[in-house]
Amino acid sequence: MALIVQKYGGTSMGSTERIAQVAKRVAKWARAGHQVVVVPSAMSGETNRLLALAKELAPGKLTQDYFREQDMLAATGEQASSALLAIALQAEGMPAVSYAGWQVPIKTSNAYTKARIDSIDDVRVRADLNAGKVVIITGFQGVDEGGNITTLGRGGSDTSAVAVAAALKADEALIFTDVDGVYTTDPRIVPEARRLASISFEEMLEMASLGSKVLQIRSVEFAGKYKVPMRVLSSFTPWDIDLTEEANSGTLITFEEDQQMEHAVVSGIAFNRDEAKISVLGVPDKPGIAYQILGAVADANIEVDVIIQNVSKDGKTDFSFTVNRNDYTKTIDLLKDKIVPALGAADVIGDPKICKVSIVGIGMRSHVGVASKMFRVLSEEGINIIMISTSEIKTSVVIDEKYMELAVRALHRAFDLDQPAAA
């Protein structure tokens, strides 16, 4: 029998009725002889509620001391849902025990609100599994060297689940969510979008980084690094669905060498609305300019995505890049206050109403003309490309936000993603 880690999102844990359904599903797997570890998220909306309370009382200047307490507070959401699930399993006649991240312990860095997992001690968990118990471990949190509770950032329960699966050398990590798998694109934008039976780690990593909200990117990185097979499947199917059918449902995220992989040139279309473009105009074209601009941005903990430097003219150039839309104003202010005066640049301008649309597929490695086909399709739809970024298995374009849905639909159709992939 297998060792399975199951992760349930906030909507799956959204009420006592839903928690009871999760308990029945987990018990089904355990009664079939599998060892089961469950990593639940907080009940839907609970983390936002707690953080809103903290914001109401927050001091004018947010210090590390404040963020420590914010993590202390936010971590209680998962502790509550874990304990409730353990109680629900006990009501099902299934022995169960819940642990907070610091009890396992899950050791992390000390970067409050966005800590990274360093190690997981599996001794206590294995002892309980061998004693026939279902073990429930809080997602989203851990403990640093100083004994302070830390959280992993939004979507951190996905990362927790995969890290636990890696530490235990689990046979598979099942990510139960409110969708039934990974689709060629968002079905709300393209109704013809098709669920993929399998996708490679590389493709899923690109999809997650490019805006697909199915999985948190760090969880995919973890799974790829430690070779943990992951499956995304729905928690809203009846709990008593046949176990074999459930075990083969959803989308398997696996290794490129897997012969069952769907052999499509392009596997999916990803998009991200949360982008903003910033341009520093008239900067001196000399070595170190990119570092002076982006170094200051990085020091302010702002992530940069697509970067373009224009051709030099009269010793001056324009330097453009994209950031998350939430960081747009902060970045503009930083550049105007510190970078423009230091560099003698002409100005800083920006556009917060852009988006990024990307095609992703490992088949792009061995096929030429994929990017040019993308550009042709967008041209035929009258969509202007503002910026371009490429890697071995993806091509991304930055376009005006108002054309996003048109672009996604046109590319989905052009690359035949609404058609079943050839085996």
Short mmCIF file of C-alpha atoms in Angstrom, two decimals:
data_model
loop_
_atom_site.label_atom_id
_atom_site.label_comp_id
_atom_site.label_asym_id
_atom_site.label_seq_id
_atom_site.Cartn_x
_atom_site.Cartn_y
_atom_site.Cartn_z
CA MET A 1 0.00 0.00 0.00
CA ALA A 2 1.09 3.55 -0.71
CA LEU A 3 2.01 6.54 1.44
CA ILE A 4 -0.17 9.40 0.21
CA VAL A 5 -0.11 13.08 1.12
CA GLN A 6 -3.43 14.84 0.51
CA LYS A 7 -3.83 18.62 0.50
CA TYR A 8 -7.23 20.34 0.78
CA GLY A 9 -7.78 24.00 -0.04
CA GLY A 10 -9.83 26.56 1.85
CA THR A 11 -13.04 25.98 -0.08
CA SER A 12 -12.83 22.24 0.67
CA MET A 13 -12.52 23.13 4.39
CA GLY A 14 -15.05 25.97 4.23
CA SER A 15 -17.62 24.63 6.72
CA THR A 16 -18.10 21.80 9.22
CA GLU A 17 -20.20 20.01 6.60
CA ARG A 18 -17.37 20.18 4.07
CA ILE A 19 -14.80 19.15 6.68
CA ALA A 20 -16.97 16.11 7.45
CA GLN A 21 -16.95 15.23 3.72
CA VAL A 22 -13.15 15.57 3.62
CA ALA A 23 -12.93 13.25 6.64
CA LYS A 24 -15.04 10.61 4.88
CA ARG A 25 -12.80 10.84 1.79
CA VAL A 26 -9.59 10.58 3.83
CA ALA A 27 -11.00 7.66 5.83
CA LYS A 28 -11.82 5.86 2.56
CA TRP A 29 -8.15 6.01 1.55
CA ALA A 30 -6.94 4.94 4.99
CA ARG A 31 -9.37 1.99 5.18
CA ALA A 32 -8.06 0.81 1.81
CA GLY A 33 -4.72 0.29 3.56
CA HIS A 34 -2.89 3.47 2.54
CA GLN A 35 -0.90 5.58 4.98
CA VAL A 36 -2.36 9.08 4.74
CA VAL A 37 -0.98 12.48 5.73
CA VAL A 38 -3.32 15.42 5.25
CA VAL A 39 -2.28 19.08 4.87
CA PRO A 40 -5.36 21.35 5.08
CA SER A 41 -5.63 25.06 4.42
CA ALA A 42 -7.51 27.38 6.77
CA MET A 43 -11.27 27.54 6.34
CA SER A 44 -12.22 29.67 3.33
CA GLY A 45 -11.89 33.40 4.12
CA GLU A 46 -10.37 32.85 7.58
CA THR A 47 -6.83 34.03 6.75
CA ASN A 48 -8.18 37.20 5.14
CA ARG A 49 -10.36 37.82 8.21
CA LEU A 50 -7.41 37.48 10.57
CA LEU A 51 -5.12 39.68 8.50
CA ALA A 52 -7.84 42.34 8.29
CA LEU A 53 -8.00 42.41 12.09
CA ALA A 54 -4.23 42.88 12.25
CA LYS A 55 -4.42 45.69 9.69
CA GLU A 56 -7.04 47.51 11.80
CA LEU A 57 -4.69 47.56 14.78
CA ALA A 58 -1.38 47.92 12.92
CA PRO A 59 1.12 50.64 13.92
CA GLY A 60 1.97 53.37 11.43
CA LYS A 61 5.36 51.83 10.70
CA LEU A 62 5.33 48.09 9.99
CA THR A 63 8.37 46.51 11.63
CA GLN A 64 9.69 42.95 11.87
CA ASP A 65 8.02 42.75 15.28
CA TYR A 66 4.66 43.43 13.61
CA PHE A 67 5.23 40.81 10.91
CA ARG A 68 6.18 38.27 13.58
CA GLU A 69 2.83 38.77 15.29
CA GLN A 70 1.03 38.72 11.95
CA ASP A 71 2.47 35.26 11.26
CA MET A 72 1.58 34.14 14.79
CA LEU A 73 -2.00 35.23 14.09
CA ALA A 74 -2.33 33.91 10.54
CA ALA A 75 -1.03 30.47 11.54
CA THR A 76 -4.06 29.91 13.78
CA GLY A 77 -6.33 29.46 10.76
CA GLU A 78 -4.65 26.23 9.71
CA GLN A 79 -4.38 25.05 13.31
CA ALA A 80 -8.16 25.33 13.67
CA SER A 81 -8.96 23.48 10.44
CA SER A 82 -6.42 20.73 11.23
CA ALA A 83 -7.89 20.10 14.67
CA LEU A 84 -11.44 20.11 13.27
CA LEU A 85 -10.47 17.57 10.61
CA ALA A 86 -8.87 15.32 13.24
CA ILE A 87 -12.08 15.48 15.28
CA ALA A 88 -14.17 14.69 12.17
CA LEU A 89 -11.97 11.66 11.42
CA GLN A 90 -12.31 10.45 15.00
CA ALA A 91 -16.08 10.73 14.55
CA GLU A 92 -15.67 8.42 11.55
CA GLY A 93 -13.95 5.89 13.78
CA MET A 94 -10.56 6.64 12.22
CA PRO A 95 -7.63 7.32 14.60
CA ALA A 96 -6.19 10.75 13.75
CA VAL A 97 -3.83 13.30 15.24
CA SER A 98 -3.10 16.90 14.19
CA TYR A 99 0.16 18.81 14.50
CA ALA A 100 1.08 22.44 14.03
CA GLY A 101 4.14 23.07 11.86
CA TRP A 102 6.31 23.77 14.89
CA GLN A 103 5.39 20.42 16.47
CA VAL A 104 6.63 18.28 13.57
CA PRO A 105 8.81 20.41 13.26
CA ILE A 106 8.92 22.09 9.85
CA LYS A 107 12.05 24.28 10.05
CA THR A 108 12.03 27.45 7.97
CA SER A 109 14.00 30.62 7.36
CA ASN A 110 13.10 33.66 9.49
CA ALA A 111 11.57 35.74 6.67
CA TYR A 112 8.16 36.43 8.18
CA THR A 113 5.15 36.22 5.81
CA LYS A 114 7.26 34.51 3.11
CA ALA A 115 9.53 32.00 4.85
CA ARG A 116 11.15 29.12 2.99
CA ILE A 117 11.27 25.54 4.21
CA ASP A 118 14.74 24.32 5.22
CA SER A 119 13.96 20.86 6.63
CA ILE A 120 11.21 18.61 7.97
CA ASP A 121 11.65 16.10 10.80
CA ASP A 122 9.64 13.01 9.85
CA VAL A 123 10.24 10.88 13.00
CA ARG A 124 7.04 11.79 14.85
CA VAL A 125 4.89 11.53 11.74
CA ARG A 126 6.23 8.10 10.75
CA ALA A 127 5.64 6.74 14.26
CA ASP A 128 1.97 7.80 14.10
CA LEU A 129 1.53 6.41 10.58
CA ASN A 130 3.01 3.08 11.65
CA ALA A 131 0.57 3.07 14.57
CA GLY A 132 -2.31 3.23 12.07
CA LYS A 133 -3.21 6.91 12.51
CA VAL A 134 -4.05 9.52 9.90
CA VAL A 135 -1.65 12.42 10.49
CA ILE A 136 -2.81 15.99 9.85
CA ILE A 137 -0.17 18.71 9.54
CA THR A 138 -0.97 22.40 9.31
CA GLY A 139 -0.13 23.90 5.94
CA PHE A 140 1.33 27.35 5.26
CA GLN A 141 3.56 27.48 8.35
CA GLY A 142 6.67 26.37 10.18
CA VAL A 143 9.13 27.53 12.81
CA ASP A 144 12.47 29.33 12.52
CA GLU A 145 15.70 28.71 14.45
CA GLY A 146 14.58 31.08 17.18
CA GLY A 147 11.35 29.17 17.76
CA ASN A 148 9.19 31.84 16.09
CA ILE A 149 6.18 30.73 14.05
CA THR A 150 6.56 31.67 10.37
CA THR A 151 4.24 31.49 7.38
CA LEU A 152 5.14 30.66 3.78
CA GLY A 153 3.07 33.23 1.91
CA ARG A 154 -0.07 32.88 -0.18
CA GLY A 155 -0.63 29.35 -1.44
CA GLY A 156 1.87 28.06 1.11
CA SER A 157 -0.23 24.99 1.94
CA ASP A 158 0.55 23.58 -1.52
CA THR A 159 4.25 24.02 -0.76
CA SER A 160 3.85 22.47 2.71
CA ALA A 161 2.10 19.42 1.25
CA VAL A 162 4.76 18.78 -1.38
CA ALA A 163 7.59 19.37 1.12
CA VAL A 164 6.01 16.88 3.53
CA ALA A 165 5.61 14.41 0.65
CA ALA A 166 9.29 14.87 -0.26
CA ALA A 167 10.44 14.40 3.35
CA LEU A 168 8.37 11.23 3.73
CA LYS A 169 9.26 10.00 0.23
CA ALA A 170 5.53 9.68 -0.43
CA ASP A 171 4.27 7.82 -3.48
CA GLU A 172 2.14 10.78 -4.57
CA ALA A 173 0.90 14.18 -3.42
CA LEU A 174 -2.79 14.65 -4.18
CA ILE A 175 -3.78 18.33 -4.35
CA PHE A 176 -7.55 18.41 -3.86
CA THR A 177 -8.98 21.72 -5.01
CA ASP A 178 -12.12 23.32 -6.43
CA VAL A 179 -11.15 22.48 -10.03
CA ASP A 180 -10.82 19.00 -11.47
CA GLY A 181 -7.35 19.38 -12.97
CA VAL A 182 -5.08 21.53 -15.11
CA TYR A 183 -6.66 22.89 -18.28
CA THR A 184 -5.19 24.10 -21.56
CA THR A 185 -6.31 27.56 -20.39
CA ASP A 186 -8.91 29.06 -18.07
CA PRO A 187 -12.32 27.57 -19.04
CA ARG A 188 -13.97 30.82 -17.92
CA ILE A 189 -12.19 32.57 -20.80
CA VAL A 190 -12.31 29.71 -23.32
CA PRO A 191 -15.22 27.31 -22.74
CA GLU A 192 -13.56 24.81 -25.12
CA ALA A 193 -10.51 24.51 -22.85
CA ARG A 194 -9.59 20.87 -22.28
CA ARG A 195 -8.43 19.15 -19.11
CA LEU A 196 -4.97 17.60 -19.50
CA ALA A 197 -4.49 14.02 -18.32
CA SER A 198 -0.84 14.80 -17.61
CA ILE A 199 1.64 17.65 -17.86
CA SER A 200 5.39 17.83 -17.23
CA PHE A 201 6.90 19.57 -14.21
CA GLU A 202 8.64 22.01 -16.54
CA GLU A 203 5.40 22.98 -18.25
CA MET A 204 3.52 23.26 -14.96
CA LEU A 205 6.29 25.42 -13.52
CA GLU A 206 6.02 27.79 -16.47
CA MET A 207 2.21 27.81 -16.28
CA ALA A 208 2.30 28.58 -12.54
CA SER A 209 4.89 31.34 -12.95
CA LEU A 210 2.97 32.87 -15.86
CA GLY A 211 -0.32 33.33 -14.05
CA SER A 212 -2.06 29.95 -13.86
CA LYS A 213 -3.62 29.90 -10.38
CA VAL A 214 -4.09 26.11 -10.10
CA LEU A 215 -0.87 25.52 -8.13
CA GLN A 216 1.47 27.74 -6.18
CA ILE A 217 4.79 28.00 -8.06
CA ARG A 218 7.00 27.04 -5.10
CA SER A 219 5.08 23.78 -4.68
CA VAL A 220 5.87 22.85 -8.29
CA GLU A 221 9.55 23.79 -7.80
CA PHE A 222 9.68 21.56 -4.73
CA ALA A 223 7.99 18.68 -6.52
CA GLY A 224 10.35 18.92 -9.49
CA LYS A 225 13.45 19.16 -7.31
CA TYR A 226 12.56 16.14 -5.16
CA LYS A 227 10.71 14.22 -7.88
CA VAL A 228 7.41 14.02 -6.04
CA PRO A 229 4.58 13.00 -8.40
CA MET A 230 1.65 15.41 -7.96
CA ARG A 231 -1.95 15.08 -8.99
CA VAL A 232 -4.48 17.94 -9.11
CA LEU A 233 -8.03 16.70 -8.63
CA SER A 234 -11.42 17.85 -7.42
CA SER A 235 -12.59 17.72 -3.81
CA PHE A 236 -16.17 18.25 -4.96
CA THR A 237 -16.71 14.81 -6.47
CA PRO A 238 -18.78 12.53 -4.18
CA TRP A 239 -16.54 11.33 -1.33
CA ASP A 240 -17.52 7.71 -1.99
CA ILE A 241 -16.34 7.73 -5.62
CA ASP A 242 -14.48 4.51 -6.43
CA LEU A 243 -10.95 4.85 -5.06
CA THR A 244 -9.25 3.53 -8.21
CA GLU A 245 -11.21 5.99 -10.34
CA GLU A 246 -10.32 8.84 -7.99
CA ALA A 247 -6.64 7.84 -7.92
CA ASN A 248 -6.50 8.20 -11.72
CA SER A 249 -8.61 11.35 -12.08
CA GLY A 250 -7.51 14.96 -12.49
CA THR A 251 -4.14 15.89 -13.95
CA LEU A 252 -0.88 14.13 -13.13
CA ILE A 253 2.17 16.39 -13.00
CA THR A 254 5.05 14.16 -13.87
CA PHE A 255 8.43 13.82 -15.58
CA GLU A 256 9.10 14.57 -19.24
CA GLU A 257 10.36 11.03 -19.80
CA ASP A 258 6.93 9.62 -18.96
CA GLN A 259 5.73 7.88 -22.10
CA GLN A 260 2.10 8.68 -21.24
CA MET A 261 2.68 12.40 -21.71
CA GLU A 262 0.49 14.13 -24.26
CA HIS A 263 2.69 15.03 -27.20
CA ALA A 264 1.51 18.52 -28.11
CA VAL A 265 3.74 21.30 -29.40
CA VAL A 266 1.90 23.75 -27.14
CA SER A 267 0.26 22.37 -23.99
CA GLY A 268 -1.42 25.48 -22.65
CA ILE A 269 -2.06 29.21 -22.74
CA ALA A 270 -1.31 31.13 -19.55
CA PHE A 271 -2.14 34.74 -18.82
CA ASN A 272 -1.64 37.26 -16.06
CA ARG A 273 -3.65 40.44 -15.61
CA ASP A 274 -1.61 41.63 -12.63
CA GLU A 275 1.17 43.24 -14.67
CA ALA A 276 2.37 46.82 -15.02
CA LYS A 277 5.04 48.22 -17.35
CA ILE A 278 7.60 50.80 -16.22
CA SER A 279 10.10 52.63 -18.45
CA VAL A 280 13.09 54.69 -17.35
CA LEU A 281 13.73 57.10 -20.21
CA GLY A 282 17.02 58.62 -21.33
CA VAL A 283 19.44 56.70 -19.12
CA PRO A 284 23.16 56.72 -19.98
CA ASP A 285 24.05 53.67 -22.08
CA LYS A 286 26.99 52.36 -20.09
CA PRO A 287 27.90 49.23 -18.09
CA GLY A 288 26.11 48.79 -14.76
CA ILE A 289 22.94 50.69 -15.64
CA ALA A 290 20.69 47.60 -15.45
CA TYR A 291 22.13 46.75 -12.05
CA GLN A 292 21.69 50.29 -10.72
CA ILE A 293 18.02 50.28 -11.71
CA LEU A 294 17.04 46.71 -10.93
CA GLY A 295 19.30 46.41 -7.88
CA ALA A 296 17.39 49.20 -6.17
CA VAL A 297 14.09 47.61 -7.16
CA ALA A 298 15.19 44.22 -5.81
CA ASP A 299 16.37 45.82 -2.55
CA ALA A 300 12.82 47.12 -2.13
CA ASN A 301 11.61 43.48 -2.38
CA ILE A 302 9.89 44.09 -5.72
CA GLU A 303 9.96 41.25 -8.26
CA VAL A 304 10.71 42.12 -11.88
CA ASP A 305 9.47 40.05 -14.80
CA VAL A 306 10.00 40.97 -18.48
CA ILE A 307 12.99 43.27 -19.17
CA ILE A 308 13.87 45.18 -22.35
CA GLN A 309 16.62 47.70 -23.09
CA ASN A 310 16.22 49.69 -26.28
CA VAL A 311 18.92 50.45 -28.84
CA SER A 312 21.21 53.30 -27.78
CA LYS A 313 20.88 56.68 -29.47
CA ASP A 314 23.28 59.54 -28.75
CA GLY A 315 24.62 57.67 -25.72
CA LYS A 316 21.16 57.35 -24.16
CA THR A 317 18.72 54.45 -23.98
CA ASP A 318 15.33 53.55 -22.53
CA PHE A 319 15.06 50.71 -20.02
CA SER A 320 11.68 48.98 -19.57
CA PHE A 321 10.48 46.19 -17.32
CA THR A 322 7.30 44.80 -15.80
CA VAL A 323 6.32 44.35 -12.14
CA ASN A 324 3.25 43.12 -10.33
CA ARG A 325 0.51 45.72 -10.56
CA ASN A 326 0.37 45.96 -6.75
CA ASP A 327 3.99 47.21 -6.82
CA TYR A 328 3.43 49.74 -9.61
CA THR A 329 3.09 52.93 -7.55
CA LYS A 330 5.82 51.88 -5.11
CA THR A 331 8.23 51.23 -8.00
CA ILE A 332 7.45 54.50 -9.80
CA ASP A 333 8.01 56.46 -6.57
CA LEU A 334 11.27 54.63 -5.84
CA LEU A 335 12.66 55.32 -9.32
CA LYS A 336 11.64 58.99 -9.31
CA ASP A 337 13.05 59.60 -5.83
CA LYS A 338 16.32 57.68 -6.05
CA ILE A 339 17.22 56.39 -9.52
CA VAL A 340 16.36 59.26 -11.86
CA PRO A 341 18.43 61.82 -9.90
CA ALA A 342 21.35 59.39 -9.45
CA LEU A 343 21.51 58.42 -13.13
CA GLY A 344 20.51 61.71 -14.66
CA ALA A 345 17.66 59.96 -16.50
CA ALA A 346 15.07 62.00 -18.35
CA ASP A 347 11.88 60.58 -16.79
CA VAL A 348 9.99 57.54 -15.54
CA ILE A 349 6.71 56.58 -17.19
CA GLY A 350 4.43 53.59 -16.76
CA ASP A 351 1.35 51.73 -17.87
CA PRO A 352 -0.64 49.71 -15.30
CA LYS A 353 -3.16 48.43 -17.85
CA ILE A 354 -1.18 45.71 -19.57
CA CYS A 355 -1.24 41.92 -19.33
CA LYS A 356 0.97 39.00 -20.24
CA VAL A 357 -0.14 36.12 -22.45
CA SER A 358 2.06 33.05 -22.88
CA ILE A 359 2.17 29.81 -24.84
CA VAL A 360 3.82 26.87 -23.03
CA GLY A 361 4.92 23.44 -24.23
CA ILE A 362 7.92 21.12 -24.09
CA GLY A 363 7.20 20.35 -27.75
CA MET A 364 8.42 23.86 -28.62
CA ARG A 365 11.99 22.58 -28.15
CA SER A 366 11.81 20.45 -31.27
CA HIS A 367 9.51 22.57 -33.46
CA VAL A 368 10.51 25.74 -35.29
CA GLY A 369 8.19 28.60 -36.12
CA VAL A 370 6.02 28.33 -32.99
CA ALA A 371 6.75 31.88 -31.81
CA SER A 372 6.28 33.32 -35.29
CA LYS A 373 2.89 31.58 -35.52
CA MET A 374 1.94 33.21 -32.22
CA PHE A 375 2.96 36.64 -33.53
CA ARG A 376 1.06 36.09 -36.79
CA VAL A 377 -2.14 35.11 -34.95
CA LEU A 378 -1.97 38.22 -32.78
CA SER A 379 -1.25 40.40 -35.80
CA GLU A 380 -4.29 39.01 -37.63
CA GLU A 381 -6.42 39.98 -34.62
CA GLY A 382 -5.00 43.52 -34.67
CA ILE A 383 -3.21 43.09 -31.33
CA ASN A 384 0.00 45.06 -30.86
CA ILE A 385 2.86 43.38 -28.98
CA ILE A 386 4.54 45.69 -26.45
CA MET A 387 7.24 43.32 -25.11
CA ILE A 388 8.42 39.75 -25.80
CA SER A 389 10.08 37.21 -23.53
CA THR A 390 11.10 33.67 -24.47
CA SER A 391 12.57 30.53 -22.95
CA GLU A 392 13.12 27.04 -24.29
CA ILE A 393 9.51 25.97 -23.67
CA LYS A 394 7.53 29.22 -23.57
CA THR A 395 6.97 32.50 -25.40
CA SER A 396 5.34 35.40 -23.56
CA VAL A 397 4.05 38.68 -24.93
CA VAL A 398 2.98 41.81 -23.09
CA ILE A 399 -0.10 43.40 -24.67
CA ASP A 400 -2.80 45.92 -23.81
CA GLU A 401 -5.05 44.46 -21.11
CA LYS A 402 -8.24 45.05 -23.12
CA TYR A 403 -7.08 42.50 -25.74
CA MET A 404 -6.29 39.71 -23.28
CA GLU A 405 -9.37 37.51 -23.74
CA LEU A 406 -9.29 37.94 -27.52
CA ALA A 407 -5.61 36.90 -27.58
CA VAL A 408 -6.15 33.84 -25.38
CA ARG A 409 -9.10 32.61 -27.45
CA ALA A 410 -7.31 33.17 -30.76
CA LEU A 411 -4.12 31.37 -29.63
CA HIS A 412 -6.06 28.50 -28.07
CA ARG A 413 -7.84 27.97 -31.37
CA ALA A 414 -4.73 28.45 -33.54
CA PHE A 415 -2.74 25.80 -31.65
CA ASP A 416 -5.66 23.32 -31.73
CA LEU A 417 -5.82 23.10 -27.95
CA ASP A 418 -9.54 22.43 -28.08
CA GLN A 419 -8.74 19.17 -29.91
CA PRO A 420 -7.71 15.95 -28.11
CA ALA A 421 -3.91 15.66 -28.17
CA ALA A 422 -2.36 12.92 -30.28
CA ALA A 423 -0.99 10.03 -28.24
#
